[in-house]
Each structure stands twice: as structure tokens, then as C-alpha cells.
Amino acid sequence: MNDADAADALTELGLSAYAARTFVGLQKIGVASAGEVAQVTEVPRSQVYGATDELEELGLIDVQDGSPTRYRAVPVDEARDLLYDRLRSTTDEAFDHLETVRGQHAPSDDREAIWTTEGRENVAARITSLVADAERQVLFATSVPALLNGDVADALVEAANDGVGVTVASADAAVREAAVEAGLSAVDVEDAAPELSVGRVLLVDGDTVLLSVQPTEEMPTVADESAFWSEGTGFARVLAAVIRQAFVSE
């Protein structure tokens, strides 16, 4: 990482471009006037004053009045803590507001919604979220060991520990073994639809369903794991009944 990369990273933490470059320059110089900062950072001298005002307001520099005024950056650890705290505070405020406004103008015809999620990490995050909402039963099925790990496995174990009935169904012995080692119930099933390259199947409480597919040569339009899911809908309840019949022998 060079100075420009460091300045770019600081802008991601909320600094303006000129303030970020000025702060990097002051860390290198130690104590400097606006003119000296401009020489080292190539920030126009007329912009250094606004940048230092911003940095001073954030507590990232000390200012020594005089002729000329001189500036000194606070230690790196102190700056890191200040920026992290500011970012956390701003993030918390933003998401607190989102919680208050969520659903205020939701359409009334959303009851039969079917949603899609693209990308393995995003599919895993959706599965984790749906499992966390489970109250009675969870059925998770896959024949790909790599798709039962990390956050998904942790979410299934946590649900089981909370008293939810969790079953892992798979035609793959490694998947079933991993489930049993994690303390989960596992059942052996035939691969339900190998020609479709089913990635993961999730059934939660009989009214929430997620089904993902993986890319294959026969499915060139699928670039990454892709899933559709539905929660609390008539469609989900019908599909849930079909899935349970296919994967679990009552």
C-alpha cells in the first residue's frame, strides 16, 4: 500500500479526499504549516485550510496558533480509534433509522412474493437469516459438502441448541457425517434432481422455502449459485409439502 492507497482507505472511513491526503502527509512530516503540507501532499494550499478544519473537528490533528499556523497529526492508534468509533456510531444511527422506517410503505399485495438471491455468500447469508427465524423445524439438504460449513452450519447448530428440530438430508456421506459430528440429525436420501445441479434446499417451519442451483455447462446463464425463496406464502407451503415428501420419510 502506498500513500494514495492509504488516503483512499481513509475516505472509505468518512474523510474527504483532501482531508485524507492531508492527514497522511502530516503523519509523514510530524509538524507542518499549510504550505509545507501542500508541498508534501500536492493538496492545493487553498484547500489545506479546509482539510485541516475538518481534521481538527474530528479530533485527528492538533493546531498550534501562530504565524504561520502549524498542524500535528494525533498518533495513529488514537486516530484509528476515533475513526472506528465514528464509523460505528454513524452505521448504528443509519440502521436504527432503517429499522424504524422498514415496511412503512410496503405494498399490501406482497403476500405471495417469491424472491431471488445471487451469489454463494449471499445465498448463505439468506439461509442463515431464515434459519435464525425458525421456531419448530428446519430441513436442510445438499449433496455438496462445501455448502454445509461456516455460517450455515453454525446457524443450524444454534437453531438445534435452541430447541428447533433440525434435519440435514443428503445423498453424500461426507455431508451426513459432518452433520452428525455437529450434533445434528442426518438422513440418507437419493439425489433428488442431479440434472438440475441443486445446490441447497431449505425448509423452515413448513411455510418458508429456499432452493438454490449451481452453475453447470448445461446452465450457462447461471454464473454462480442462485436461489429463489419464499416466506409465509401459499406457494411456500405447497412447495414445502413437496420437499418434505421428497427428502424425509414420515
PDB file of C-alpha atoms in Angstrom:
ATOM      1  CA  MET A   1       0.000   0.000   0.000  1.00  0.00           C
ATOM      2  CA  ASN A   2       1.271   3.479  -0.871  1.00  0.00           C
ATOM      3  CA  ASP A   3       0.228   6.962   0.285  1.00  0.00           C
ATOM      4  CA  ALA A   4      -2.535   7.185  -2.311  1.00  0.00           C
ATOM      5  CA  ASP A   5      -3.957   3.821  -1.242  1.00  0.00           C
ATOM      6  CA  ALA A   6      -3.896   4.879   2.409  1.00  0.00           C
ATOM      7  CA  ALA A   7      -5.689   8.123   1.562  1.00  0.00           C
ATOM      8  CA  ASP A   8      -8.309   6.224  -0.436  1.00  0.00           C
ATOM      9  CA  ALA A   9      -8.869   3.908   2.531  1.00  0.00           C
ATOM     10  CA  LEU A  10      -9.356   6.901   4.825  1.00  0.00           C
ATOM     11  CA  THR A  11     -12.030   8.282   2.507  1.00  0.00           C
ATOM     12  CA  GLU A  12     -13.870   4.984   2.972  1.00  0.00           C
ATOM     13  CA  LEU A  13     -13.888   5.810   6.692  1.00  0.00           C
ATOM     14  CA  GLY A  14     -15.550   9.149   6.047  1.00  0.00           C
ATOM     15  CA  LEU A  15     -12.780  11.668   5.354  1.00  0.00           C
ATOM     16  CA  SER A  16     -12.892  13.945   2.338  1.00  0.00           C
ATOM     17  CA  ALA A  17     -10.201  13.333  -0.274  1.00  0.00           C
ATOM     18  CA  TYR A  18      -8.220  16.444   0.675  1.00  0.00           C
ATOM     19  CA  ALA A  19      -8.505  15.718   4.401  1.00  0.00           C
ATOM     20  CA  ALA A  20      -7.310  12.150   3.862  1.00  0.00           C
ATOM     21  CA  ARG A  21      -4.280  13.259   1.849  1.00  0.00           C
ATOM     22  CA  THR A  22      -3.507  15.990   4.375  1.00  0.00           C
ATOM     23  CA  PHE A  23      -3.679  13.537   7.264  1.00  0.00           C
ATOM     24  CA  VAL A  24      -1.337  11.101   5.513  1.00  0.00           C
ATOM     25  CA  GLY A  25       1.070  13.960   4.849  1.00  0.00           C
ATOM     26  CA  LEU A  26       1.033  15.131   8.469  1.00  0.00           C
ATOM     27  CA  GLN A  27       1.759  11.608   9.664  1.00  0.00           C
ATOM     28  CA  LYS A  28       4.883  11.698   7.494  1.00  0.00           C
ATOM     29  CA  ILE A  29       6.007  15.241   8.331  1.00  0.00           C
ATOM     30  CA  GLY A  30       5.121  15.420  12.009  1.00  0.00           C
ATOM     31  CA  VAL A  31       4.508  19.167  12.454  1.00  0.00           C
ATOM     32  CA  ALA A  32       3.927  21.401   9.455  1.00  0.00           C
ATOM     33  CA  SER A  33       2.404  24.599   8.155  1.00  0.00           C
ATOM     34  CA  ALA A  34      -0.213  24.690   5.417  1.00  0.00           C
ATOM     35  CA  GLY A  35       2.466  25.483   2.859  1.00  0.00           C
ATOM     36  CA  GLU A  36       4.609  22.538   3.929  1.00  0.00           C
ATOM     37  CA  VAL A  37       1.605  20.220   3.822  1.00  0.00           C
ATOM     38  CA  ALA A  38       0.817  21.417   0.299  1.00  0.00           C
ATOM     39  CA  GLN A  39       4.370  20.685  -0.845  1.00  0.00           C
ATOM     40  CA  VAL A  40       4.383  17.137   0.504  1.00  0.00           C
ATOM     41  CA  THR A  41       0.837  16.112  -0.376  1.00  0.00           C
ATOM     42  CA  GLU A  42       0.186  18.105  -3.567  1.00  0.00           C
ATOM     43  CA  VAL A  43      -3.038  19.289  -1.961  1.00  0.00           C
ATOM     44  CA  PRO A  44      -3.585  22.888  -3.143  1.00  0.00           C
ATOM     45  CA  ARG A  45      -2.637  25.252  -0.335  1.00  0.00           C
ATOM     46  CA  SER A  46      -6.049  26.910  -0.543  1.00  0.00           C
ATOM     47  CA  GLN A  47      -7.620  23.501   0.172  1.00  0.00           C
ATOM     48  CA  VAL A  48      -5.303  22.616   3.054  1.00  0.00           C
ATOM     49  CA  TYR A  49      -7.113  25.044   5.357  1.00  0.00           C
ATOM     50  CA  GLY A  50     -10.485  23.408   4.805  1.00  0.00           C
ATOM     51  CA  ALA A  51      -8.921  19.970   5.170  1.00  0.00           C
ATOM     52  CA  THR A  52      -7.265  20.871   8.475  1.00  0.00           C
ATOM     53  CA  ASP A  53     -10.529  22.373   9.761  1.00  0.00           C
ATOM     54  CA  GLU A  54     -12.202  19.036   9.004  1.00  0.00           C
ATOM     55  CA  LEU A  55      -9.428  17.060  10.686  1.00  0.00           C
ATOM     56  CA  GLU A  56      -9.447  19.316  13.745  1.00  0.00           C
ATOM     57  CA  GLU A  57     -13.219  18.938  14.117  1.00  0.00           C
ATOM     58  CA  LEU A  58     -12.786  15.163  14.071  1.00  0.00           C
ATOM     59  CA  GLY A  59     -10.021  15.319  16.672  1.00  0.00           C
ATOM     60  CA  LEU A  60      -7.431  13.944  14.262  1.00  0.00           C
ATOM     61  CA  ILE A  61      -4.953  16.829  14.461  1.00  0.00           C
ATOM     62  CA  ASP A  62      -3.689  19.375  16.964  1.00  0.00           C
ATOM     63  CA  VAL A  63      -3.411  23.025  15.917  1.00  0.00           C
ATOM     64  CA  GLN A  64      -0.779  25.485  17.125  1.00  0.00           C
ATOM     65  CA  ASP A  65      -1.755  29.110  16.583  1.00  0.00           C
ATOM     66  CA  GLY A  66       0.961  31.351  15.267  1.00  0.00           C
ATOM     67  CA  SER A  67       2.330  32.832  12.113  1.00  0.00           C
ATOM     68  CA  PRO A  68       2.150  30.525  10.341  1.00  0.00           C
ATOM     69  CA  THR A  69      -0.354  28.183  11.987  1.00  0.00           C
ATOM     70  CA  ARG A  70       1.140  24.744  12.421  1.00  0.00           C
ATOM     71  CA  TYR A  71      -0.537  21.346  12.489  1.00  0.00           C
ATOM     72  CA  ARG A  72       0.309  17.978  14.015  1.00  0.00           C
ATOM     73  CA  ALA A  73      -1.483  14.664  13.481  1.00  0.00           C
ATOM     74  CA  VAL A  74      -2.569  12.673  16.531  1.00  0.00           C
ATOM     75  CA  PRO A  75      -0.918   9.237  16.972  1.00  0.00           C
ATOM     76  CA  VAL A  76      -2.049   6.523  14.584  1.00  0.00           C
ATOM     77  CA  ASP A  77      -3.690   4.357  17.274  1.00  0.00           C
ATOM     78  CA  GLU A  78      -5.693   7.320  18.538  1.00  0.00           C
ATOM     79  CA  ALA A  79      -6.775   8.208  15.001  1.00  0.00           C
ATOM     80  CA  ARG A  80      -7.792   4.610  14.329  1.00  0.00           C
ATOM     81  CA  ASP A  81      -9.991   4.518  17.431  1.00  0.00           C
ATOM     82  CA  LEU A  82     -11.587   7.876  16.613  1.00  0.00           C
ATOM     83  CA  LEU A  83     -12.453   6.907  13.048  1.00  0.00           C
ATOM     84  CA  TYR A  84     -13.701   3.437  14.003  1.00  0.00           C
ATOM     85  CA  ASP A  85     -15.909   4.882  16.744  1.00  0.00           C
ATOM     86  CA  ARG A  86     -17.279   7.482  14.342  1.00  0.00           C
ATOM     87  CA  LEU A  87     -17.972   4.846  11.700  1.00  0.00           C
ATOM     88  CA  ARG A  88     -19.707   2.564  14.198  1.00  0.00           C
ATOM     89  CA  SER A  89     -21.808   5.427  15.528  1.00  0.00           C
ATOM     90  CA  THR A  90     -22.830   6.555  12.052  1.00  0.00           C
ATOM     91  CA  THR A  91     -23.590   2.987  10.993  1.00  0.00           C
ATOM     92  CA  ASP A  92     -25.686   2.336  14.105  1.00  0.00           C
ATOM     93  CA  GLU A  93     -27.660   5.528  13.560  1.00  0.00           C
ATOM     94  CA  ALA A  94     -28.315   4.660   9.927  1.00  0.00           C
ATOM     95  CA  PHE A  95     -29.509   1.133  10.665  1.00  0.00           C
ATOM     96  CA  ASP A  96     -31.564   2.262  13.658  1.00  0.00           C
ATOM     97  CA  HIS A  97     -33.366   4.616  11.300  1.00  0.00           C
ATOM     98  CA  LEU A  98     -33.852   1.844   8.748  1.00  0.00           C
ATOM     99  CA  GLU A  99     -35.453  -0.302  11.459  1.00  0.00           C
ATOM    100  CA  THR A 100     -37.948   2.461  12.210  1.00  0.00           C
ATOM    101  CA  VAL A 101     -38.929   3.043   8.567  1.00  0.00           C
ATOM    102  CA  ARG A 102     -38.859  -0.561   7.343  1.00  0.00           C
ATOM    103  CA  GLY A 103     -42.222  -1.569   5.954  1.00  0.00           C
ATOM    104  CA  GLN A 104     -43.881   1.820   6.384  1.00  0.00           C
ATOM    105  CA  HIS A 105     -44.917   1.880   2.738  1.00  0.00           C
ATOM    106  CA  ALA A 106     -44.876  -1.845   1.980  1.00  0.00           C
ATOM    107  CA  PRO A 107     -47.402  -2.841  -0.716  1.00  0.00           C
ATOM    108  CA  SER A 108     -50.392  -4.808   0.501  1.00  0.00           C
ATOM    109  CA  ASP A 109     -50.065  -7.419  -2.287  1.00  0.00           C
ATOM    110  CA  ASP A 110     -46.667  -8.692  -1.105  1.00  0.00           C
ATOM    111  CA  ARG A 111     -48.077 -11.851   0.486  1.00  0.00           C
ATOM    112  CA  GLU A 112     -47.260 -14.196  -2.403  1.00  0.00           C
ATOM    113  CA  ALA A 113     -43.790 -12.794  -3.110  1.00  0.00           C
ATOM    114  CA  ILE A 114     -41.047 -15.023  -4.480  1.00  0.00           C
ATOM    115  CA  TRP A 115     -37.558 -13.582  -4.129  1.00  0.00           C
ATOM    116  CA  THR A 116     -34.202 -14.363  -5.732  1.00  0.00           C
ATOM    117  CA  THR A 117     -30.687 -14.177  -4.308  1.00  0.00           C
ATOM    118  CA  GLU A 118     -27.491 -14.367  -6.381  1.00  0.00           C
ATOM    119  CA  GLY A 119     -24.011 -15.470  -5.286  1.00  0.00           C
ATOM    120  CA  ARG A 120     -22.850 -18.167  -2.871  1.00  0.00           C
ATOM    121  CA  GLU A 121     -22.104 -15.810   0.011  1.00  0.00           C
ATOM    122  CA  ASN A 122     -25.442 -14.037  -0.387  1.00  0.00           C
ATOM    123  CA  VAL A 123     -27.325 -17.334  -0.550  1.00  0.00           C
ATOM    124  CA  ALA A 124     -25.546 -18.487   2.612  1.00  0.00           C
ATOM    125  CA  ALA A 125     -26.460 -15.232   4.359  1.00  0.00           C
ATOM    126  CA  ARG A 126     -30.118 -15.650   3.381  1.00  0.00           C
ATOM    127  CA  ILE A 127     -30.150 -19.249   4.640  1.00  0.00           C
ATOM    128  CA  THR A 128     -28.585 -18.153   7.915  1.00  0.00           C
ATOM    129  CA  SER A 129     -31.229 -15.459   8.350  1.00  0.00           C
ATOM    130  CA  LEU A 130     -34.134 -17.808   7.591  1.00  0.00           C
ATOM    131  CA  VAL A 131     -32.799 -20.485   9.944  1.00  0.00           C
ATOM    132  CA  ALA A 132     -32.433 -17.904  12.711  1.00  0.00           C
ATOM    133  CA  ASP A 133     -36.186 -17.220  12.454  1.00  0.00           C
ATOM    134  CA  ALA A 134     -37.131 -20.900  12.774  1.00  0.00           C
ATOM    135  CA  GLU A 135     -39.448 -21.818  15.636  1.00  0.00           C
ATOM    136  CA  ARG A 136     -40.221 -25.515  15.118  1.00  0.00           C
ATOM    137  CA  GLN A 137     -38.467 -27.341  12.289  1.00  0.00           C
ATOM    138  CA  VAL A 138     -35.642 -26.910   9.800  1.00  0.00           C
ATOM    139  CA  LEU A 139     -34.803 -29.239   6.936  1.00  0.00           C
ATOM    140  CA  PHE A 140     -31.545 -28.520   5.127  1.00  0.00           C
ATOM    141  CA  ALA A 141     -30.491 -30.615   2.141  1.00  0.00           C
ATOM    142  CA  THR A 142     -27.377 -30.598  -0.022  1.00  0.00           C
ATOM    143  CA  SER A 143     -25.059 -33.101  -1.667  1.00  0.00           C
ATOM    144  CA  VAL A 144     -22.137 -30.662  -1.730  1.00  0.00           C
ATOM    145  CA  PRO A 145     -20.007 -30.747   1.451  1.00  0.00           C
ATOM    146  CA  ALA A 146     -18.709 -27.213   0.854  1.00  0.00           C
ATOM    147  CA  LEU A 147     -22.270 -25.882   1.102  1.00  0.00           C
ATOM    148  CA  LEU A 148     -22.643 -27.110   4.690  1.00  0.00           C
ATOM    149  CA  ASN A 149     -19.987 -25.132   6.507  1.00  0.00           C
ATOM    150  CA  GLY A 150     -19.223 -21.784   8.064  1.00  0.00           C
ATOM    151  CA  ASP A 151     -22.165 -19.591   8.991  1.00  0.00           C
ATOM    152  CA  VAL A 152     -24.739 -22.031   7.606  1.00  0.00           C
ATOM    153  CA  ALA A 153     -23.512 -24.886   9.793  1.00  0.00           C
ATOM    154  CA  ASP A 154     -23.282 -22.565  12.801  1.00  0.00           C
ATOM    155  CA  ALA A 155     -26.855 -21.353  12.245  1.00  0.00           C
ATOM    156  CA  LEU A 156     -28.184 -24.923  12.064  1.00  0.00           C
ATOM    157  CA  VAL A 157     -26.369 -25.902  15.254  1.00  0.00           C
ATOM    158  CA  GLU A 158     -27.583 -22.787  17.054  1.00  0.00           C
ATOM    159  CA  ALA A 159     -31.165 -23.484  16.000  1.00  0.00           C
ATOM    160  CA  ALA A 160     -30.879 -27.063  17.267  1.00  0.00           C
ATOM    161  CA  ASN A 161     -29.472 -25.808  20.566  1.00  0.00           C
ATOM    162  CA  ASP A 162     -32.500 -23.510  20.844  1.00  0.00           C
ATOM    163  CA  GLY A 163     -34.842 -26.483  20.627  1.00  0.00           C
ATOM    164  CA  VAL A 164     -35.668 -26.369  16.917  1.00  0.00           C
ATOM    165  CA  GLY A 165     -35.847 -29.762  15.207  1.00  0.00           C
ATOM    166  CA  VAL A 166     -33.040 -29.656  12.632  1.00  0.00           C
ATOM    167  CA  THR A 167     -32.562 -32.354   9.989  1.00  0.00           C
ATOM    168  CA  VAL A 168     -29.824 -32.489   7.368  1.00  0.00           C
ATOM    169  CA  ALA A 169     -30.712 -34.604   4.329  1.00  0.00           C
ATOM    170  CA  SER A 170     -28.066 -35.666   1.838  1.00  0.00           C
ATOM    171  CA  ALA A 171     -27.047 -38.371  -0.590  1.00  0.00           C
ATOM    172  CA  ASP A 172     -23.423 -37.578   0.247  1.00  0.00           C
ATOM    173  CA  ALA A 173     -21.867 -39.470   3.149  1.00  0.00           C
ATOM    174  CA  ALA A 174     -19.447 -36.626   3.929  1.00  0.00           C
ATOM    175  CA  VAL A 175     -22.331 -34.189   4.391  1.00  0.00           C
ATOM    176  CA  ARG A 176     -24.175 -36.579   6.692  1.00  0.00           C
ATOM    177  CA  GLU A 177     -21.010 -37.262   8.681  1.00  0.00           C
ATOM    178  CA  ALA A 178     -20.353 -33.542   9.130  1.00  0.00           C
ATOM    179  CA  ALA A 179     -23.924 -33.041  10.312  1.00  0.00           C
ATOM    180  CA  VAL A 180     -23.697 -35.851  12.859  1.00  0.00           C
ATOM    181  CA  GLU A 181     -20.346 -34.565  14.134  1.00  0.00           C
ATOM    182  CA  ALA A 182     -22.026 -31.197  14.693  1.00  0.00           C
ATOM    183  CA  GLY A 183     -24.746 -32.874  16.735  1.00  0.00           C
ATOM    184  CA  LEU A 184     -27.442 -32.655  14.062  1.00  0.00           C
ATOM    185  CA  SER A 185     -29.838 -35.308  12.821  1.00  0.00           C
ATOM    186  CA  ALA A 186     -28.910 -36.605   9.360  1.00  0.00           C
ATOM    187  CA  VAL A 187     -30.846 -38.733   6.872  1.00  0.00           C
ATOM    188  CA  ASP A 188     -29.682 -40.522   3.729  1.00  0.00           C
ATOM    189  CA  VAL A 189     -31.666 -39.614   0.616  1.00  0.00           C
ATOM    190  CA  GLU A 190     -31.316 -40.146  -3.089  1.00  0.00           C
ATOM    191  CA  ASP A 191     -30.136 -37.148  -5.067  1.00  0.00           C
ATOM    192  CA  ALA A 192     -33.491 -35.521  -5.807  1.00  0.00           C
ATOM    193  CA  ALA A 193     -32.625 -33.777  -9.076  1.00  0.00           C
ATOM    194  CA  PRO A 194     -28.961 -34.120 -10.075  1.00  0.00           C
ATOM    195  CA  GLU A 195     -29.662 -32.971 -13.617  1.00  0.00           C
ATOM    196  CA  LEU A 196     -30.638 -29.565 -12.256  1.00  0.00           C
ATOM    197  CA  SER A 197     -27.487 -29.309 -10.130  1.00  0.00           C
ATOM    198  CA  VAL A 198     -29.450 -28.487  -6.999  1.00  0.00           C
ATOM    199  CA  GLY A 199     -27.172 -26.693  -4.570  1.00  0.00           C
ATOM    200  CA  ARG A 200     -29.145 -26.324  -1.350  1.00  0.00           C
ATOM    201  CA  VAL A 201     -32.706 -26.875  -0.232  1.00  0.00           C
ATOM    202  CA  LEU A 202     -34.059 -25.265   2.919  1.00  0.00           C
ATOM    203  CA  LEU A 203     -37.425 -25.767   4.570  1.00  0.00           C
ATOM    204  CA  VAL A 204     -38.329 -23.782   7.690  1.00  0.00           C
ATOM    205  CA  ASP A 205     -41.477 -24.361   9.771  1.00  0.00           C
ATOM    206  CA  GLY A 206     -43.433 -25.654   6.794  1.00  0.00           C
ATOM    207  CA  ASP A 207     -44.046 -22.217   5.282  1.00  0.00           C
ATOM    208  CA  THR A 208     -40.603 -20.976   4.227  1.00  0.00           C
ATOM    209  CA  VAL A 209     -38.657 -22.495   1.345  1.00  0.00           C
ATOM    210  CA  LEU A 210     -35.339 -21.786  -0.361  1.00  0.00           C
ATOM    211  CA  LEU A 211     -33.975 -23.685  -3.356  1.00  0.00           C
ATOM    212  CA  SER A 212     -30.616 -22.946  -4.965  1.00  0.00           C
ATOM    213  CA  VAL A 213     -28.909 -24.196  -8.112  1.00  0.00           C
ATOM    214  CA  GLN A 214     -25.253 -24.192  -9.064  1.00  0.00           C
ATOM    215  CA  PRO A 215     -23.664 -23.347 -12.419  1.00  0.00           C
ATOM    216  CA  THR A 216     -23.170 -26.188 -14.885  1.00  0.00           C
ATOM    217  CA  GLU A 217     -22.287 -26.495 -18.555  1.00  0.00           C
ATOM    218  CA  GLU A 218     -25.947 -27.252 -19.195  1.00  0.00           C
ATOM    219  CA  MET A 219     -26.954 -23.997 -17.448  1.00  0.00           C
ATOM    220  CA  PRO A 220     -24.626 -21.348 -18.971  1.00  0.00           C
ATOM    221  CA  THR A 221     -26.767 -18.444 -17.751  1.00  0.00           C
ATOM    222  CA  VAL A 222     -26.073 -19.368 -14.107  1.00  0.00           C
ATOM    223  CA  ALA A 223     -22.681 -17.842 -13.256  1.00  0.00           C
ATOM    224  CA  ASP A 224     -22.782 -18.505  -9.508  1.00  0.00           C
ATOM    225  CA  GLU A 225     -25.048 -20.193  -7.007  1.00  0.00           C
ATOM    226  CA  SER A 226     -28.517 -18.735  -7.447  1.00  0.00           C
ATOM    227  CA  ALA A 227     -31.533 -19.204  -5.199  1.00  0.00           C
ATOM    228  CA  PHE A 228     -35.204 -18.399  -5.064  1.00  0.00           C
ATOM    229  CA  TRP A 229     -37.063 -18.298  -1.776  1.00  0.00           C
ATOM    230  CA  SER A 230     -40.462 -17.533  -0.371  1.00  0.00           C
ATOM    231  CA  GLU A 231     -41.589 -16.984   3.197  1.00  0.00           C
ATOM    232  CA  GLY A 232     -45.063 -17.341   4.687  1.00  0.00           C
ATOM    233  CA  THR A 233     -46.806 -17.700   1.330  1.00  0.00           C
ATOM    234  CA  GLY A 234     -49.223 -20.213  -0.126  1.00  0.00           C
ATOM    235  CA  PHE A 235     -46.606 -21.084  -2.726  1.00  0.00           C
ATOM    236  CA  ALA A 236     -44.057 -21.775   0.017  1.00  0.00           C
ATOM    237  CA  ARG A 237     -46.447 -24.022   1.937  1.00  0.00           C
ATOM    238  CA  VAL A 238     -47.254 -26.118  -1.140  1.00  0.00           C
ATOM    239  CA  LEU A 239     -43.603 -26.454  -2.147  1.00  0.00           C
ATOM    240  CA  ALA A 240     -42.640 -27.228   1.454  1.00  0.00           C
ATOM    241  CA  ALA A 241     -45.003 -30.193   1.472  1.00  0.00           C
ATOM    242  CA  VAL A 242     -43.476 -31.494  -1.764  1.00  0.00           C
ATOM    243  CA  ILE A 243     -39.937 -31.061  -0.434  1.00  0.00           C
ATOM    244  CA  ARG A 244     -40.667 -32.814   2.837  1.00  0.00           C
ATOM    245  CA  GLN A 245     -42.205 -35.750   0.982  1.00  0.00           C
ATOM    246  CA  ALA A 246     -39.174 -35.952  -1.322  1.00  0.00           C
ATOM    247  CA  PHE A 247     -36.496 -35.750   1.351  1.00  0.00           C
ATOM    248  CA  VAL A 248     -37.968 -37.143   4.559  1.00  0.00           C
ATOM    249  CA  SER A 249     -39.833 -40.373   5.067  1.00  0.00           C
ATOM    250  CA  GLU A 250     -42.542 -39.719   7.620  1.00  0.00           C
TER     251      GLU A 250
END
